XYZ file of C-alpha atoms in Angstrom:
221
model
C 0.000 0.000 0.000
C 1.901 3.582 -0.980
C 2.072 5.989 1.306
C 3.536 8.529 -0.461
C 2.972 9.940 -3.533
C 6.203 11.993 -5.232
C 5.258 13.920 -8.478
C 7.268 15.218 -11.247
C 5.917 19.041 -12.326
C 5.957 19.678 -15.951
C 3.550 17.683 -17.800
C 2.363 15.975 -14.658
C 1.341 18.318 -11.369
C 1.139 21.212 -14.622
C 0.215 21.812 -18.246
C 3.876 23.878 -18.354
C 4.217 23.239 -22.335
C 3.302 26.290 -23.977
C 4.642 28.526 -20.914
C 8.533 26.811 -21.818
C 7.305 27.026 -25.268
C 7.010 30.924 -24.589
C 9.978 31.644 -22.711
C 12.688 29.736 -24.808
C 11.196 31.463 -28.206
C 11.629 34.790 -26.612
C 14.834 33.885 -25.422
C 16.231 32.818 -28.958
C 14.690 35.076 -30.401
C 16.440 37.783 -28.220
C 19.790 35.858 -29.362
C 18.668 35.822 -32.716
C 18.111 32.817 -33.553
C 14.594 31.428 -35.378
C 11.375 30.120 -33.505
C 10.422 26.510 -32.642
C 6.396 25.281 -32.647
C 5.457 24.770 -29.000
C 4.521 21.497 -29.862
C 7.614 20.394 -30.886
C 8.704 21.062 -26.951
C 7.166 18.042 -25.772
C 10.518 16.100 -27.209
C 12.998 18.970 -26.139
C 11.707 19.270 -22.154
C 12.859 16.950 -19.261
C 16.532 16.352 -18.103
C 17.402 20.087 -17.223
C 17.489 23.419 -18.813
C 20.738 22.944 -20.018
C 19.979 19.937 -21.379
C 16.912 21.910 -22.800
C 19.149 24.543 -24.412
C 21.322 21.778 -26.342
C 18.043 20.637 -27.862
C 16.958 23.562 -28.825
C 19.958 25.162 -30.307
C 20.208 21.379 -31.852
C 16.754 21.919 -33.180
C 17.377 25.394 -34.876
C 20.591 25.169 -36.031
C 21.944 21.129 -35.879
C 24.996 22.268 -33.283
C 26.273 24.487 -30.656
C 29.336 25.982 -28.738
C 29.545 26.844 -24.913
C 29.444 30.186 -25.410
C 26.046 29.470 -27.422
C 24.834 27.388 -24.726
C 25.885 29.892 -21.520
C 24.509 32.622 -23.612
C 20.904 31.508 -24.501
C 20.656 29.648 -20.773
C 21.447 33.148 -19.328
C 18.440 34.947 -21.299
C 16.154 32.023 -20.756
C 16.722 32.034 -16.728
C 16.024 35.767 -16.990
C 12.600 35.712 -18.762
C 11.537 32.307 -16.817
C 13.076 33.826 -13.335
C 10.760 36.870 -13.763
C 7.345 35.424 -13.893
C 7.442 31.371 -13.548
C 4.259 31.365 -13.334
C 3.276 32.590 -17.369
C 1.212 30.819 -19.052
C 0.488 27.394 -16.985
C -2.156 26.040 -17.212
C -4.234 23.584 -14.607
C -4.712 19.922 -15.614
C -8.438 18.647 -15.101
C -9.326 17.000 -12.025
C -5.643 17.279 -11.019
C -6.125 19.818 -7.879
C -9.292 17.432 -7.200
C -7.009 14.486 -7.027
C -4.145 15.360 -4.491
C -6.551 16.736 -2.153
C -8.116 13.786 -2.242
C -4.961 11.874 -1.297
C -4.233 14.519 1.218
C -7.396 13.802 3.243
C -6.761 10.253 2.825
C -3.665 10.753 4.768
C -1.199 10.016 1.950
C 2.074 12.307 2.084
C 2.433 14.377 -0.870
C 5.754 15.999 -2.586
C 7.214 17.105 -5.821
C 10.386 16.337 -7.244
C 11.606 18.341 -10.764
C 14.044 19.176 -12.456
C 13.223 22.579 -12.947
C 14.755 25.135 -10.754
C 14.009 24.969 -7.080
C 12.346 28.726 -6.800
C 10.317 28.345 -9.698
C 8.974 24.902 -9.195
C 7.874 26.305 -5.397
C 6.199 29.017 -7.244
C 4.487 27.049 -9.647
C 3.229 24.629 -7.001
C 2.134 27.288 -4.975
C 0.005 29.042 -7.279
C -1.897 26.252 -8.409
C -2.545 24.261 -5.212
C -1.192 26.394 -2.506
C 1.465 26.060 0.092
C -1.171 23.523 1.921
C -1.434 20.680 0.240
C 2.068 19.245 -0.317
C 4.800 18.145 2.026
C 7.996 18.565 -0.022
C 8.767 20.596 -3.031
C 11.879 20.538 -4.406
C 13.284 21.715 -7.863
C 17.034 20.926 -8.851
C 19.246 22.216 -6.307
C 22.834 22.578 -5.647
C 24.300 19.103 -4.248
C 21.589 16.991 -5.644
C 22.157 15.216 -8.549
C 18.936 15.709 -11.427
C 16.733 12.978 -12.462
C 17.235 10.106 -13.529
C 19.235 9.813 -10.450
C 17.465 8.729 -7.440
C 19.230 10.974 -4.993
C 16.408 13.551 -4.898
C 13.430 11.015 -4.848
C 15.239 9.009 -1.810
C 15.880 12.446 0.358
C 12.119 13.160 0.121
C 11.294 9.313 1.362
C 13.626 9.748 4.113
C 11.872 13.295 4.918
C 8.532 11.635 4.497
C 9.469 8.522 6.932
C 8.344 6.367 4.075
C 10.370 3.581 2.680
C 11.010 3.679 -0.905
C 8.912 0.308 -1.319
C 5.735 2.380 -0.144
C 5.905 5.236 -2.538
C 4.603 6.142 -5.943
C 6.380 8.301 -8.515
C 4.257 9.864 -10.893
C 5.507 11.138 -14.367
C 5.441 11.507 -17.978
C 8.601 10.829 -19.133
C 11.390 8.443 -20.024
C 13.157 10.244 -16.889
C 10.382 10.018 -14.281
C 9.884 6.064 -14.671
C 14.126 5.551 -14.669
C 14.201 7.720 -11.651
C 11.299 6.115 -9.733
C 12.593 2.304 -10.771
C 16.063 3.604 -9.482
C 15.399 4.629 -6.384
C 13.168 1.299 -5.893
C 9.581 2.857 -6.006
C 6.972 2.139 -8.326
C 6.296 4.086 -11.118
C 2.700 5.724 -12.870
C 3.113 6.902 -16.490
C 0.367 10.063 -17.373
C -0.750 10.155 -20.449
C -2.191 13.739 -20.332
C 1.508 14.501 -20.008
C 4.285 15.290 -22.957
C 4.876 12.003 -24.050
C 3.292 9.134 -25.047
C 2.345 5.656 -24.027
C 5.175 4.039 -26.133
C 7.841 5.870 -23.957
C 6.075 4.740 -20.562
C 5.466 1.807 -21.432
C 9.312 0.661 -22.845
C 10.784 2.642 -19.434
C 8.763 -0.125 -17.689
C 6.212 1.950 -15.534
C 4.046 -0.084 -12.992
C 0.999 2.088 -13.950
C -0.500 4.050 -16.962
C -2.701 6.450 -16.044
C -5.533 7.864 -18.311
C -6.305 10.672 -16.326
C -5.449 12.165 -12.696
C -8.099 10.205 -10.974
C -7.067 6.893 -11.725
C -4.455 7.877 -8.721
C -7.095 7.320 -6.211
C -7.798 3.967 -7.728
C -3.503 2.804 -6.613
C -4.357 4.463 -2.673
C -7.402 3.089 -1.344
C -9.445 5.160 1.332
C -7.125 5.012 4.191
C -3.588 5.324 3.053
């Protein structure tokens, strides 16, 4: 029976997809460099901005230097740093669903790769600083997902062993960081990717929608 729930942020907790979309076009475009269709984001997110950056710049121009990379990361974190908030939007029945869990007595927390300031402030302006017990973006000293560093603090924070939680994501990265720290994993389809990706990264779960959670944590915890 899971006791804890950890979730990833973009294209999980948050439709965040056309907000990156927005930021990284303004930021190459401010570089000079052309535009990329939002959609097309759903393959370049996950793994890290800078990770992110070498996408993108692979995307628009098919290779990069360091000084490329420092330079577009640097107007990115500007625009993003100065409303993280732009342009998300709220997943349906999502809000619904971890509140359930949190009156069921399940612990909540959030684990991304994003930066650690905004992924408090997007959590916080969609559900509040109520509802979950840990958020945590990337942060100095913690190695980024796939590795299970960051997923195994929060179970020791929680007081729930590994065994008993459930990671929750949409990606490739989410179900190799859940499997590595020894949790099960729940693939979302409403995510960025697609069922294919989930279900070759071996995830325990594919969920349809956000209330098929409450399905994997029965009344009661």
């Amino acid at each position: 029976m899971y006791r804890a729930c950890i979730f990833d942020l973009d294209g999980t907790l948050a439709n965040t997809l056309y907000s990156i979309a927005d930021f990284s076009n303004r930021a190459l475009a401010a570089c000079g460099y052309p535009q990329i269709d939002p959609e097309d984001f759903r393959k370049i997110v996950g793994d890290g901005a800078d990770t992110q950056m070498r996408r993108m710049l692979a995307h628009v121009r098919g290779n990069d230097t360091e000084e490329e990379l420092t330079r577009l990361r640097g107007v990115y974190d500007r625009f993003y740093a100065a409303d993280p908030t732009r342009g998300i939007a709220r997943y349906e029945g999502m809000e619904q669903t971890v509140r359930e869990l949190k009156r069921r007595g399940v612990k909540l927390a959030v684990l991304s790769n994003k930066p650690h300031a905004w992924s408090v402030a997007i959590v916080r302006s969609i559900f509040g600083s109520d509802v979950f017990d840990r958020c945590y973006g990337q942060r100095e000293g913690i190695p980024k997902k796939p590795a299970p560093d960051g997923a195994l603090k929060i179970a020791e924070e929680l007081g729930v062993p590994p065994r008993e939680c459930l990671y929750i994501g949409d990606t490739n990265t989410d179900m190799k960081t859940g499997a590595a720290a020894g949790m099960d994993t729940a693939g979302a389809l409403w995510g960025f990717r697609d069922r294919a990706e989930l279900e070759q990264n071996h995830a325990n779960y594919i969920l349809e929608k956000p209330e098929d959670l409450l399905a994997l944590v029965p009344n009661g915890g």
